[in-house]
PDB file of C-alpha atoms and ligand atoms in Angstrom:
ATOM      1  CA  MET A   1     -13.355  -5.790   7.530  1.00  0.00           C
ATOM      2  CA  THR A   2     -16.513  -4.739   5.627  1.00  0.00           C
ATOM      3  CA  ARG A   3     -15.259  -1.602   3.072  1.00  0.00           C
ATOM      4  CA  ASP A   4     -17.045   0.896   5.328  1.00  0.00           C
ATOM      5  CA  GLU A   5     -14.813  -0.715   8.322  1.00  0.00           C
ATOM      6  CA  LEU A   6     -11.942   0.154   6.460  1.00  0.00           C
ATOM      7  CA  LEU A   7     -12.964   3.513   5.556  1.00  0.00           C
ATOM      8  CA  ASP A   8     -13.632   4.341   8.967  1.00  0.00           C
ATOM      9  CA  LEU A   9     -10.091   3.089  10.587  1.00  0.00           C
ATOM     10  CA  PHE A  10      -8.482   4.640   7.857  1.00  0.00           C
ATOM     11  CA  ARG A  11     -10.598   8.671   8.570  1.00  0.00           C
ATOM     12  CA  ARG A  12     -10.338   8.178  12.297  1.00  0.00           C
ATOM     13  CA  SER A  13      -6.313   7.723  11.851  1.00  0.00           C
ATOM     14  CA  GLY A  14      -5.908  10.518   9.563  1.00  0.00           C
ATOM     15  CA  ALA A  15      -4.555   8.311   6.519  1.00  0.00           C
ATOM     16  CA  LEU A  16      -7.541   9.329   4.562  1.00  0.00           C
ATOM     17  CA  LEU A  17      -8.335  12.720   4.376  1.00  0.00           C
ATOM     18  CA  GLU A  18     -11.378  14.624   2.535  1.00  0.00           C
ATOM     19  CA  GLY A  19     -11.532  17.913   1.752  1.00  0.00           C
ATOM     20  CA  HIS A  20      -9.263  19.738  -0.637  1.00  0.00           C
ATOM     21  CA  PHE A  21      -5.727  19.208  -0.882  1.00  0.00           C
ATOM     22  CA  ARG A  22      -2.889  20.687  -2.242  1.00  0.00           C
ATOM     23  CA  LEU A  23      -0.571  17.764  -2.726  1.00  0.00           C
ATOM     24  CA  SER A  24       3.353  17.598  -2.354  1.00  0.00           C
ATOM     25  CA  SER A  25       3.275  17.384  -6.616  1.00  0.00           C
ATOM     26  CA  GLY A  26       1.182  20.948  -6.297  1.00  0.00           C
ATOM     27  CA  LEU A  27      -1.549  19.219  -8.001  1.00  0.00           C
ATOM     28  CA  HIS A  28      -4.744  19.292  -5.903  1.00  0.00           C
ATOM     29  CA  SER A  29      -6.971  16.819  -4.998  1.00  0.00           C
ATOM     30  CA  PRO A  30     -10.240  16.260  -2.713  1.00  0.00           C
ATOM     31  CA  GLY A  31      -8.680  13.203  -0.648  1.00  0.00           C
ATOM     32  CA  TYR A  32      -4.846  12.231   0.764  1.00  0.00           C
ATOM     33  CA  LEU A  33      -4.371   9.445   2.111  1.00  0.00           C
ATOM     34  CA  GLN A  34      -1.089   8.161   4.026  1.00  0.00           C
ATOM     35  CA  CYS A  35      -1.655   4.749   4.859  1.00  0.00           C
ATOM     36  CA  ALA A  36       1.733   5.160   7.787  1.00  0.00           C
ATOM     37  CA  LEU A  37      -0.628   7.255   9.765  1.00  0.00           C
ATOM     38  CA  VAL A  38      -2.525   3.604  10.327  1.00  0.00           C
ATOM     39  CA  LEU A  39      -0.318   1.456  10.466  1.00  0.00           C
ATOM     40  CA  GLN A  40       1.680   3.018  13.278  1.00  0.00           C
ATOM     41  CA  HIS A  41      -0.919   1.831  15.703  1.00  0.00           C
ATOM     42  CA  PRO A  42       0.722  -1.988  15.792  1.00  0.00           C
ATOM     43  CA  LYS A  43      -3.091  -3.606  16.459  1.00  0.00           C
ATOM     44  CA  HIS A  44      -4.512  -1.676  13.384  1.00  0.00           C
ATOM     45  CA  ALA A  45      -1.275  -2.811  11.135  1.00  0.00           C
ATOM     46  CA  GLU A  46      -1.788  -6.513  12.549  1.00  0.00           C
ATOM     47  CA  ALA A  47      -5.405  -6.240  11.858  1.00  0.00           C
ATOM     48  CA  LEU A  48      -4.943  -4.899   8.372  1.00  0.00           C
ATOM     49  CA  GLY A  49      -1.825  -7.609   7.787  1.00  0.00           C
ATOM     50  CA  ARG A  50      -3.907 -10.872   9.044  1.00  0.00           C
ATOM     51  CA  ALA A  51      -7.358  -9.235   6.307  1.00  0.00           C
ATOM     52  CA  ILE A  52      -4.476  -9.215   3.336  1.00  0.00           C
ATOM     53  CA  ALA A  53      -3.320 -12.783   5.194  1.00  0.00           C
ATOM     54  CA  ASP A  54      -6.704 -14.028   4.737  1.00  0.00           C
ATOM     55  CA  ARG A  55      -7.419 -12.944   0.644  1.00  0.00           C
ATOM     56  CA  THR A  56      -4.002 -14.631  -0.038  1.00  0.00           C
ATOM     57  CA  ARG A  57      -3.226 -17.601   2.057  1.00  0.00           C
ATOM     58  CA  ASP A  58      -4.714 -20.029  -0.623  1.00  0.00           C
ATOM     59  CA  LEU A  59      -1.948 -19.083  -3.196  1.00  0.00           C
ATOM     60  CA  ARG A  60       0.707 -21.041  -0.498  1.00  0.00           C
ATOM     61  CA  PRO A  61       3.176 -18.143  -0.384  1.00  0.00           C
ATOM     62  CA  SER A  62       6.278 -19.112   1.738  1.00  0.00           C
ATOM     63  CA  LEU A  63       7.749 -15.599   1.911  1.00  0.00           C
ATOM     64  CA  VAL A  64       6.417 -12.320   1.976  1.00  0.00           C
ATOM     65  CA  LEU A  65       8.467 -10.104  -0.230  1.00  0.00           C
ATOM     66  CA  SER A  66       7.813  -5.779  -0.347  1.00  0.00           C
ATOM     67  CA  PRO A  67       9.919  -2.715  -1.528  1.00  0.00           C
ATOM     68  CA  ALA A  68      10.711   0.219   1.128  1.00  0.00           C
ATOM     69  CA  LEU A  69       9.924   2.102   3.041  1.00  0.00           C
ATOM     70  CA  GLY A  70       5.776   1.951   2.465  1.00  0.00           C
ATOM     71  CA  GLY A  71       5.549  -1.713   2.205  1.00  0.00           C
ATOM     72  CA  VAL A  72       7.648  -2.768   5.002  1.00  0.00           C
ATOM     73  CA  VAL A  73       5.089  -2.636   8.076  1.00  0.00           C
ATOM     74  CA  ILE A  74       2.100  -4.303   6.427  1.00  0.00           C
ATOM     75  CA  GLY A  75       4.314  -7.120   4.448  1.00  0.00           C
ATOM     76  CA  HIS A  76       5.504  -7.794   7.665  1.00  0.00           C
ATOM     77  CA  GLU A  77       2.450  -7.938   9.470  1.00  0.00           C
ATOM     78  CA  VAL A  78       1.000 -10.203   6.306  1.00  0.00           C
ATOM     79  CA  GLY A  79       3.823 -12.438   7.072  1.00  0.00           C
ATOM     80  CA  ARG A  80       3.429 -12.608  10.856  1.00  0.00           C
ATOM     81  CA  ALA A  81      -0.244 -13.403  10.090  1.00  0.00           C
ATOM     82  CA  LEU A  82       0.554 -15.919   7.472  1.00  0.00           C
ATOM     83  CA  GLY A  83       3.673 -17.314   9.591  1.00  0.00           C
ATOM     84  CA  VAL A  84       6.474 -16.903   7.079  1.00  0.00           C
ATOM     85  CA  ARG A  85       9.266 -14.560   6.461  1.00  0.00           C
ATOM     86  CA  ALA A  86       8.764 -11.053   5.301  1.00  0.00           C
ATOM     87  CA  ILE A  87      11.890  -9.423   3.553  1.00  0.00           C
ATOM     88  CA  PHE A  88      12.289  -6.411   1.963  1.00  0.00           C
ATOM     89  CA  ALA A  89      14.022  -4.864  -0.709  1.00  0.00           C
ATOM     90  CA  GLU A  90      15.293  -1.235  -1.326  1.00  0.00           C
ATOM     91  CA  ARG A  91      16.771   1.296  -3.561  1.00  0.00           C
ATOM     92  CA  GLN A  92      19.954   1.261  -4.654  1.00  0.00           C
ATOM     93  CA  ASP A  93      21.417   3.185  -6.703  1.00  0.00           C
ATOM     94  CA  GLY A  94      17.793   3.883  -8.573  1.00  0.00           C
ATOM     95  CA  ALA A  95      17.071   0.427  -8.576  1.00  0.00           C
ATOM     96  CA  LEU A  96      14.908  -2.221  -6.176  1.00  0.00           C
ATOM     97  CA  ALA A  97      17.828  -4.608  -4.557  1.00  0.00           C
ATOM     98  CA  LEU A  98      17.898  -7.321  -2.058  1.00  0.00           C
ATOM     99  CA  ARG A  99      20.377  -6.372   0.856  1.00  0.00           C
ATOM    100  CA  ARG A 100      20.899  -7.184   3.953  1.00  0.00           C
ATOM    101  CA  GLY A 101      21.917 -10.545   3.493  1.00  0.00           C
ATOM    102  CA  PHE A 102      18.157 -11.023   2.225  1.00  0.00           C
ATOM    103  CA  VAL A 103      17.721 -14.659   0.413  1.00  0.00           C
ATOM    104  CA  ILE A 104      14.830 -15.568  -1.914  1.00  0.00           C
ATOM    105  CA  SER A 105      15.216 -19.248  -3.053  1.00  0.00           C
ATOM    106  CA  GLU A 106      13.928 -21.851  -6.351  1.00  0.00           C
ATOM    107  CA  THR A 107      11.803 -23.360  -3.669  1.00  0.00           C
ATOM    108  CA  ASP A 108       9.778 -20.310  -2.490  1.00  0.00           C
ATOM    109  CA  ARG A 109       6.703 -19.256  -3.647  1.00  0.00           C
ATOM    110  CA  VAL A 110       6.597 -15.192  -3.218  1.00  0.00           C
ATOM    111  CA  LEU A 111       3.920 -12.814  -2.506  1.00  0.00           C
ATOM    112  CA  VAL A 112       4.837  -9.221  -2.871  1.00  0.00           C
ATOM    113  CA  ILE A 113       2.708  -6.891  -0.310  1.00  0.00           C
ATOM    114  CA  GLU A 114       2.680  -2.840  -1.051  1.00  0.00           C
ATOM    115  CA  ASP A 115       0.871  -0.474   1.150  1.00  0.00           C
ATOM    116  CA  VAL A 116      -0.389   1.782  -1.723  1.00  0.00           C
ATOM    117  CA  LEU A 117      -1.097   0.755  -5.708  1.00  0.00           C
ATOM    118  CA  THR A 118      -0.680   3.725  -7.997  1.00  0.00           C
ATOM    119  CA  THR A 119       0.907   3.004 -11.158  1.00  0.00           C
ATOM    120  CA  GLY A 120       1.426  -1.004 -10.428  1.00  0.00           C
ATOM    121  CA  GLY A 121       4.920   0.068 -11.106  1.00  0.00           C
ATOM    122  CA  SER A 122       7.105  -0.925  -7.723  1.00  0.00           C
ATOM    123  CA  THR A 123       4.903  -3.690  -7.313  1.00  0.00           C
ATOM    124  CA  ARG A 124       5.956  -5.133 -11.114  1.00  0.00           C
ATOM    125  CA  GLU A 125       9.536  -4.035 -10.039  1.00  0.00           C
ATOM    126  CA  THR A 126       9.292  -5.976  -6.998  1.00  0.00           C
ATOM    127  CA  MET A 127       7.924  -9.127  -8.663  1.00  0.00           C
ATOM    128  CA  GLN A 128      11.047  -8.496 -10.626  1.00  0.00           C
ATOM    129  CA  VAL A 129      13.370  -8.971  -7.608  1.00  0.00           C
ATOM    130  CA  ALA A 130      11.705 -11.600  -6.495  1.00  0.00           C
ATOM    131  CA  ARG A 131      11.914 -13.679 -10.024  1.00  0.00           C
ATOM    132  CA  ALA A 132      15.682 -12.595 -10.563  1.00  0.00           C
ATOM    133  CA  ALA A 133      16.734 -13.949  -7.300  1.00  0.00           C
ATOM    134  CA  GLY A 134      14.929 -17.560  -8.960  1.00  0.00           C
ATOM    135  CA  GLY A 135      11.698 -17.080  -6.484  1.00  0.00           C
ATOM    136  CA  GLN A 136       8.314 -18.003  -7.885  1.00  0.00           C
ATOM    137  CA  VAL A 137       6.244 -15.040  -7.799  1.00  0.00           C
ATOM    138  CA  VAL A 138       2.347 -16.399  -6.454  1.00  0.00           C
ATOM    139  CA  GLY A 139       0.503 -13.354  -5.824  1.00  0.00           C
ATOM    140  CA  ALA A 140       0.752  -9.629  -5.240  1.00  0.00           C
ATOM    141  CA  ALA A 141      -1.623  -7.580  -2.419  1.00  0.00           C
ATOM    142  CA  SER A 142      -1.979  -4.097  -1.129  1.00  0.00           C
ATOM    143  CA  LEU A 143      -3.715  -2.248   1.253  1.00  0.00           C
ATOM    144  CA  VAL A 144      -4.875   0.625  -0.590  1.00  0.00           C
ATOM    145  CA  ASP A 145      -5.726   0.508  -4.349  1.00  0.00           C
ATOM    146  CA  ARG A 146      -5.950   3.880  -6.020  1.00  0.00           C
ATOM    147  CA  SER A 147      -5.325   3.228  -9.163  1.00  0.00           C
ATOM    148  CA  GLY A 148      -9.173   2.739 -10.761  1.00  0.00           C
ATOM    149  CA  GLY A 149      -9.135  -0.832 -11.272  1.00  0.00           C
ATOM    150  CA  ALA A 150      -6.808  -0.102 -14.254  1.00  0.00           C
ATOM    151  CA  VAL A 151      -3.663  -1.957 -12.827  1.00  0.00           C
ATOM    152  CA  ARG A 152      -2.994  -5.722 -14.374  1.00  0.00           C
ATOM    153  CA  PHE A 153      -0.796  -8.153 -13.155  1.00  0.00           C
ATOM    154  CA  ASP A 154       0.313 -11.311 -14.837  1.00  0.00           C
ATOM    155  CA  VAL A 155      -0.342 -12.833 -11.217  1.00  0.00           C
ATOM    156  CA  PRO A 156      -3.193 -12.930  -8.856  1.00  0.00           C
ATOM    157  CA  PHE A 157      -3.401  -9.274  -7.199  1.00  0.00           C
ATOM    158  CA  ALA A 158      -5.636  -8.418  -4.070  1.00  0.00           C
ATOM    159  CA  ALA A 159      -6.436  -4.965  -2.618  1.00  0.00           C
ATOM    160  CA  LEU A 160      -8.335  -4.278   0.989  1.00  0.00           C
ATOM    161  CA  LEU A 161      -9.765  -1.235  -0.225  1.00  0.00           C
ATOM    162  CA  GLU A 162     -10.335   0.821  -3.933  1.00  0.00           C
ATOM    163  CA  ILE A 163     -10.330   4.351  -3.760  1.00  0.00           C
ATOM    164  CA  ALA A 164     -10.469   6.636  -6.626  1.00  0.00           C
ATOM    165  CA  LEU A 165      -8.870   9.820  -5.379  1.00  0.00           C
ATOM    166  CA  PRO A 166      -8.575  11.831  -8.524  1.00  0.00           C
ATOM    167  CA  THR A 167      -6.432  14.817  -8.700  1.00  0.00           C
ATOM    168  CA  HIS A 168      -6.008  18.275 -10.663  1.00  0.00           C
ATOM    169  CA  GLU A 169      -3.715  20.647 -11.928  1.00  0.00           C
ATOM    170  CA  PRO A 170      -4.628  23.643 -10.058  1.00  0.00           C
ATOM    171  CA  ASP A 171      -5.856  25.849 -12.427  1.00  0.00           C
ATOM    172  CA  GLN A 172      -8.775  23.343 -13.450  1.00  0.00           C
ATOM    173  CA  CYS A 173      -9.661  21.971 -10.092  1.00  0.00           C
ATOM    174  CA  PRO A 174     -13.418  21.864  -9.322  1.00  0.00           C
ATOM    175  CA  LEU A 175     -13.313  22.865  -5.802  1.00  0.00           C
ATOM    176  CA  CYS A 176     -10.902  25.558  -6.260  1.00  0.00           C
ATOM    177  CA  ALA A 177     -14.200  26.502  -8.803  1.00  0.00           C
ATOM    178  CA  GLN A 178     -16.174  26.513  -5.906  1.00  0.00           C
ATOM    179  CA  GLY A 179     -14.242  28.447  -3.913  1.00  0.00           C
ATOM    180  CA  LEU A 180     -12.991  25.964  -1.171  1.00  0.00           C
ATOM    181  CA  PRO A 181     -10.255  27.227   0.831  1.00  0.00           C
ATOM    182  CA  VAL A 182      -6.816  24.181  -0.653  1.00  0.00           C
ATOM    183  CA  VAL A 183      -4.958  23.105   2.528  1.00  0.00           C
ATOM    184  CA  LYS A 184      -1.944  20.654   2.918  1.00  0.00           C
ATOM    185  CA  PRO A 185      -2.344  17.824   4.216  1.00  0.00           C
ATOM    186  CA  GLY A 186      -0.667  16.810   7.867  1.00  0.00           C
ATOM    187  CA  SER A 187      -1.216  19.707   9.610  1.00  0.00           C
ATOM    188  CA  ARG A 188      -3.572  18.257  12.442  1.00  0.00           C
ATOM    189  CA  PRO A 189      -2.697  15.269  14.599  1.00  0.00           C
ATOM    190  CA  VAL A 190      -5.404  12.808  14.548  1.00  0.00           C
ATOM    191  CA  VAL A 191      -5.607  10.419  17.014  1.00  0.00           C
ATOM    192  CA  ALA A 192      -7.016   6.272  16.046  1.00  0.00           C
TER     193      ALA A 192
HETATM  194 ZN1  LIG B   1      -8.017  23.072  -5.901  1.00  0.00          ZN
END
């Protein structure tokens, strides 16, 4: 998929909104991203998983590990496309952990899959879960990188789509300065 095709898919499903938004953090932004809205369509989730698999297959992963909840659906689809297990880590007392009987063995080549890379913190923490369990982390990938390319890892990293979405304090927001009305995202349903 090309960048334009990806952007079109995200826009049509409402996963990427452009305008003037008040985020849950209170900050204002010209864009709003919610990957769950594109991933709710199984045909799109499958295609996006296949696209990430095509970018990471050379790493020869034997296992996909994702942080819950955001990474679960896309991790599952990447695992499907690669023909390997897909498991997830989830928060327990504030820290990511393997639960539900999920096992990572010392022979596992682990690929960490996220929906959105923002600071890289949750991808790093997920890698740590894999390493603590004895697995070898061979790479990481996300649907979207909104870090502006600022995040680096000690393993190969790939993102399908890089989108810079700046945020502003309301009193310093250039869109407010232009007098554009601010809206809360997610108030209208969109069908892909
Ligand atoms: Zn504003």
